[in-house]
Amino acid sequence: MFPSGDNHYVFKVYCLCLLCLMLPLSSFGSRTSGEILLYEFEQADCAAMSFPNTGSVAPGLSLTRNSSLSSCINGAVGVESLRDDTHFGPRLRTTGDLTDVRSHLQTTSEMSLEFWLKPYEITGVPLERRLLMTIGKVDFPVSTTVGGCSLVPNGYYDLLIYQESNKLYLAYAGGTSYVDFPKTSQDDDGCKETNIYKFTDTNPVHFVMTLKNREQKIYVNGNHPTNIFGGGLFEELFDVQHIEAESYLEFFSNEYLHLNSFLFGKKPWAGQIYMFAMYDKVLTQSEIDANYAARLRNSLQMLADKTVTTNEDGELDAGSKWSSDPGWYQTPCPVADLKIISLADVISDADVDDVNYPNYNATGKRPRIFLGTLPGVGELFLSDDTSITEVDVEIPDGLVKYRPPKDQNGLGLTTFTLYGKDGETGERSVVGSDAVITVNVDSVDDPPVPTGIAGKAVLVGVDRSNIFSLGGTDADDAITGASILTFPQAGDLYNIESDGITFGSKLEVGGAGEVDLTSLKVGYRFTGDDESNPDDTGFLRDDVFSFRLKDASGVKGLSGDVIFNVFTSLVATPSTNPATFTCLEETAGDILLKGFDNSTTKRDLKYRIAELPLHGDLYDPADTNLVTKLEVGSIIGTVDSCPDVSNDATCYPGINVKYVGNKDYFNFPEKMFNGSTVSSDWDRFKYNAVVSASTSAKSLPKTQRVKVVNVNDRSAITGPEESIFVYALSSADKSAREKFCEEEENKEEKECLFGGDATITGIKVSEVDKNVDRVRVSIKSETGNGLIALNLQHLNLANFVSCNYAKPNSDFDKNRPWKCKGDGDLRSETVFVAQPGDLNLLFDGLRYENSVRNSNDNVTITIYDGVNGDMGCIPKAEQVVDGSVRGEGCFVTNFTLHVKVGGFDPDMDDGTSDKKGFLPFGIVLPYQAMLGMMGGLLVLVCCCFSCMKRKWKKKRKRAKERRKKMKEEKERKKKEVQLPEIAGRDLEDGVRENRGKDAGAGFVNIAGKGIKGVKGGLEKVQGYGVGGPAVSIALKGVKMAEKKLEG
């Protein structure tokens, strides 16, 4: 190292002349081991901007690549500096210093450096020294230049390798003073240089330098040239001790030397470095030969983006079939005719592509190409026409075919990607380096495509003609002309004048068979027989001619046909507004049938029924009694004529036909009251206009719609005829019933089977007017005691408050004959408005309650259907759906439910009756009858209700106590009957146990056992709490006998 000051280490400068030899093509062997630093510059590492050290020392000492100042080598391992770049930033530098490397080298004092490299230039400007490699510090202050011949004034560098012109030099720290070059030449800077070796070409070379005291050798491509240093050696030689710990390893350039040394130019070394290694020993000739023979690590293939071009048809020769087969362009181009696109050049591998690359092998396997992503639009095929529908498909020959979507074109219409696999190892190319293939699609002038005309009608009228507009489509040009290819059989064709309606010159069949038109319109005039017999549709015959179009570029297109039908000149003209002749439901009405004759003679017409109505019948207007229905083919007898052929306005006023709709059919109004659509189609029938004198000449059948207006019908209601049973819901009745029904033996009694309320089902309402109107509904209890509730889940279908016929308010005429009542829940009277069809939901589960026991009631449901408010219906002005015929009437429909109400009388619950005070349904007690006759005392009775309630509770309590005592007495008698049995069993047990023993002792034992048994029996009886004083006296006697027996 050289610190600033007067004492300097000596730079030793060696000119290293590298002998560039062609690389032999031989089998690659293995490298020698022992590298302390090894950088093989693999492609994936190059893409990642960092090259790891795979040597044995400092494994974390990576080289970092500056991507803006260096680049990877396409298809090869290695790295290169951008040429002629004057930026002074580092291009390839270690991530840390060489502390560990220096320590390792000091143990051997030997070093070898190995390169695979390739110079780009071997000529250059004199004194333009370009740094290949430096070892030294990278961060130090700029100082004043000292000495006139120093290579690195005040420089802190240990070793330099640089190229000047076609020479390679080595400079390194030596001793205590600078040493001049051998004085073989004098440079402008006063320093001495020697020109010993010159590059002769720019081929890659393998370069090894060994350093060991004075044994310093250079090997180029395995050879050791003699006299490489020319006329003599340097006075002092390099020592590995001169590599400082703070030094970094750097390639291609050094920012400090470029900025602060007059000896070094402003450009980096220009070339490629494939491999670099450092050893802590002097390599032998055999080791150098082995490394040279091993060449480089196998390189992966590299891919480059590419832009390819085809045309919008994908055709190899665009537009080649315009004249011969224009229809060919209306279908996708056959795969066999698609243009072949070569992609082989997007992938490269220096191992097999670069004859000068160290690893070149002429017999090596080329890399393989695979599809990475499919095109965004269009289709891709292999060269053998196999469709590619998924990724990872191999493209073995590098050739594909692409078919764009029809008529799509443009720059960069789509893209797809490719990746490669190494031909030798099968390893995939670096992920992220896939080639992007951009497809440009050129526009091609497409032939115009005609729009065929089919089913066009020609009415044989005054001029027996029609005009056809010929049109089509062209993807990229305007359609400017047309020509006739074939002519019709039953008519002539004419040019049409510029006004678009006037027939011009007649077209004649030319010799070439194709006649140009003067515009895109052509006229047709029928020349056939007008009186030919048409079919039921008025059809005479069909005819056809063909044409083709021409675009602005002069390209003619495909042939198109004009196919049309020729009909009679008669036309039926039905009314498009059926409201002009409206029929009422189930009522005969007149429908006006009209037609016209376009011929010049204006013949008299009649009308023929071609199709019958779906929901009604037709009658001849002369059939006033509606006796005979018209059938298909029936002709109405009345004649329709044109009295003044010069005045079309007075021609053919029309003939009426009578229409009668089916029962209950109507199609107007079209909406229900709630706004829903009525499911009913308009009725319709078809008819022809026919010539009166010859009814075989018919017009096309035309459809006449019929409007049938609803006539209001009465609603109908049905329901259960048998009586409804329910128990009263007063507090006393409810409590008594609940207590009665708690007992298991009463659950099947009638009093428990019928609840305190009834859910009524089976009420059905039918109405044929399809809910176009609303009805008023009243539900009322005859006695006023019954409470009725609608099905609360569907209460939204009933209207109580939202309309002006609802409950009175300040804006309502309070003298109206009726109003809505209730809210749908329990009420003695409920009045509401609803659609008839919704009543079935509201009545399904009608609920009834009554608080008056042992009574009868009638519930009457009344439906008011109509528009007379004074009669109880909804006023006409308030039926918001218009259209129905309602007259001024009001249909009233009633239905009555019969209800029987049961109950409970505490006075009749004496504790002995099975019914416990419940009375049969419908039996009215005397006091209830008296209450009915003495209505004036009702208030008094209500006031005393609480007294009656207390009295009932006392009576109920006494009855309950009586039943309890009776039950206890029954249990007591049952147990008294069992007393003798208990005592007898105990005595028998005693005798049985002493049978057969000594007579005296046995008697005593038997007596003792018997007394003990009787005693035990009496104690048990006494424990039951029955028997009274008699048991106590008997027990005392038994105890006395027991004592005597013991004596």
PDB file of C-alpha atoms in Angstrom, residues 325-408:
ATOM      1  CA  ASP A 325     -62.574 -17.759 -54.456  1.00  0.00           C
ATOM      2  CA  PRO A 326     -63.805 -14.764 -52.423  1.00  0.00           C
ATOM      3  CA  GLY A 327     -65.941 -17.044 -50.300  1.00  0.00           C
ATOM      4  CA  TRP A 328     -62.747 -18.536 -48.936  1.00  0.00           C
ATOM      5  CA  TYR A 329     -62.379 -15.475 -46.716  1.00  0.00           C
ATOM      6  CA  GLN A 330     -65.724 -16.013 -44.979  1.00  0.00           C
ATOM      7  CA  THR A 331     -64.394 -18.944 -42.970  1.00  0.00           C
ATOM      8  CA  PRO A 332     -61.240 -19.191 -40.849  1.00  0.00           C
ATOM      9  CA  CYS A 333     -58.106 -19.753 -42.878  1.00  0.00           C
ATOM     10  CA  PRO A 334     -57.317 -23.501 -42.989  1.00  0.00           C
ATOM     11  CA  VAL A 335     -54.356 -24.338 -40.793  1.00  0.00           C
ATOM     12  CA  ALA A 336     -52.511 -25.798 -43.767  1.00  0.00           C
ATOM     13  CA  ASP A 337     -52.623 -22.373 -45.482  1.00  0.00           C
ATOM     14  CA  LEU A 338     -51.396 -20.339 -42.487  1.00  0.00           C
ATOM     15  CA  LYS A 339     -48.114 -18.517 -42.582  1.00  0.00           C
ATOM     16  CA  ILE A 340     -45.224 -20.254 -40.799  1.00  0.00           C
ATOM     17  CA  ILE A 341     -43.464 -18.120 -38.160  1.00  0.00           C
ATOM     18  CA  SER A 342     -39.898 -19.002 -37.137  1.00  0.00           C
ATOM     19  CA  LEU A 343     -39.001 -18.620 -33.456  1.00  0.00           C
ATOM     20  CA  ALA A 344     -35.714 -20.555 -33.455  1.00  0.00           C
ATOM     21  CA  ASP A 345     -33.672 -17.357 -33.207  1.00  0.00           C
ATOM     22  CA  VAL A 346     -35.229 -16.279 -29.899  1.00  0.00           C
ATOM     23  CA  ILE A 347     -33.153 -18.840 -27.999  1.00  0.00           C
ATOM     24  CA  SER A 348     -29.387 -19.185 -27.896  1.00  0.00           C
ATOM     25  CA  ASP A 349     -26.799 -21.225 -26.019  1.00  0.00           C
ATOM     26  CA  ALA A 350     -23.124 -20.343 -26.442  1.00  0.00           C
ATOM     27  CA  ASP A 351     -22.233 -23.992 -25.832  1.00  0.00           C
ATOM     28  CA  VAL A 352     -23.576 -24.874 -29.278  1.00  0.00           C
ATOM     29  CA  ASP A 353     -23.946 -21.521 -31.054  1.00  0.00           C
ATOM     30  CA  ASP A 354     -20.651 -19.599 -30.571  1.00  0.00           C
ATOM     31  CA  VAL A 355     -17.656 -21.280 -32.194  1.00  0.00           C
ATOM     32  CA  ASN A 356     -15.300 -18.994 -30.224  1.00  0.00           C
ATOM     33  CA  TYR A 357     -16.925 -19.712 -26.852  1.00  0.00           C
ATOM     34  CA  PRO A 358     -14.703 -21.787 -24.564  1.00  0.00           C
ATOM     35  CA  ASN A 359     -17.403 -24.461 -24.162  1.00  0.00           C
ATOM     36  CA  TYR A 360     -18.389 -24.651 -27.823  1.00  0.00           C
ATOM     37  CA  ASN A 361     -19.350 -28.188 -28.886  1.00  0.00           C
ATOM     38  CA  ALA A 362     -20.370 -28.633 -32.498  1.00  0.00           C
ATOM     39  CA  THR A 363     -22.081 -31.931 -31.681  1.00  0.00           C
ATOM     40  CA  GLY A 364     -23.857 -30.682 -28.566  1.00  0.00           C
ATOM     41  CA  LYS A 365     -27.635 -30.708 -28.236  1.00  0.00           C
ATOM     42  CA  ARG A 366     -29.421 -27.463 -28.979  1.00  0.00           C
ATOM     43  CA  PRO A 367     -31.724 -25.996 -26.351  1.00  0.00           C
ATOM     44  CA  ARG A 368     -35.432 -26.857 -26.602  1.00  0.00           C
ATOM     45  CA  ILE A 369     -38.252 -24.303 -26.865  1.00  0.00           C
ATOM     46  CA  PHE A 370     -41.504 -24.503 -24.876  1.00  0.00           C
ATOM     47  CA  LEU A 371     -44.639 -22.350 -24.780  1.00  0.00           C
ATOM     48  CA  GLY A 372     -44.863 -20.300 -21.585  1.00  0.00           C
ATOM     49  CA  THR A 373     -48.194 -18.530 -22.112  1.00  0.00           C
ATOM     50  CA  LEU A 374     -50.858 -18.716 -24.809  1.00  0.00           C
ATOM     51  CA  PRO A 375     -51.760 -15.745 -27.019  1.00  0.00           C
ATOM     52  CA  GLY A 376     -54.392 -13.453 -25.558  1.00  0.00           C
ATOM     53  CA  VAL A 377     -56.414 -13.671 -28.768  1.00  0.00           C
ATOM     54  CA  GLY A 378     -56.196 -15.935 -31.794  1.00  0.00           C
ATOM     55  CA  GLU A 379     -54.984 -19.505 -32.193  1.00  0.00           C
ATOM     56  CA  LEU A 380     -51.504 -21.047 -32.229  1.00  0.00           C
ATOM     57  CA  PHE A 381     -50.444 -24.215 -34.071  1.00  0.00           C
ATOM     58  CA  LEU A 382     -47.300 -26.281 -34.445  1.00  0.00           C
ATOM     59  CA  SER A 383     -45.777 -26.566 -37.895  1.00  0.00           C
ATOM     60  CA  ASP A 384     -47.447 -29.969 -38.323  1.00  0.00           C
ATOM     61  CA  ASP A 385     -50.849 -28.198 -37.872  1.00  0.00           C
ATOM     62  CA  THR A 386     -51.396 -29.515 -34.322  1.00  0.00           C
ATOM     63  CA  SER A 387     -53.414 -27.012 -32.297  1.00  0.00           C
ATOM     64  CA  ILE A 388     -51.700 -25.658 -29.170  1.00  0.00           C
ATOM     65  CA  THR A 389     -54.330 -25.306 -26.473  1.00  0.00           C
ATOM     66  CA  GLU A 390     -52.226 -25.401 -23.297  1.00  0.00           C
ATOM     67  CA  VAL A 391     -48.885 -24.162 -22.012  1.00  0.00           C
ATOM     68  CA  ASP A 392     -45.649 -26.152 -21.630  1.00  0.00           C
ATOM     69  CA  VAL A 393     -46.019 -27.616 -25.128  1.00  0.00           C
ATOM     70  CA  GLU A 394     -42.648 -28.117 -26.848  1.00  0.00           C
ATOM     71  CA  ILE A 395     -42.038 -26.419 -30.198  1.00  0.00           C
ATOM     72  CA  PRO A 396     -39.523 -28.949 -31.515  1.00  0.00           C
ATOM     73  CA  ASP A 397     -38.511 -27.181 -34.728  1.00  0.00           C
ATOM     74  CA  GLY A 398     -39.011 -23.612 -33.507  1.00  0.00           C
ATOM     75  CA  LEU A 399     -41.790 -23.083 -36.049  1.00  0.00           C
ATOM     76  CA  VAL A 400     -45.414 -22.113 -35.319  1.00  0.00           C
ATOM     77  CA  LYS A 401     -48.494 -20.886 -37.151  1.00  0.00           C
ATOM     78  CA  TYR A 402     -50.779 -18.155 -35.851  1.00  0.00           C
ATOM     79  CA  ARG A 403     -54.401 -17.463 -36.867  1.00  0.00           C
ATOM     80  CA  PRO A 404     -55.783 -14.094 -35.719  1.00  0.00           C
ATOM     81  CA  PRO A 405     -59.465 -13.591 -34.842  1.00  0.00           C
ATOM     82  CA  LYS A 406     -61.526 -12.789 -37.918  1.00  0.00           C
ATOM     83  CA  ASP A 407     -60.989  -9.248 -39.250  1.00  0.00           C
ATOM     84  CA  GLN A 408     -58.826  -8.179 -36.277  1.00  0.00           C
TER      85      GLN A 408
END
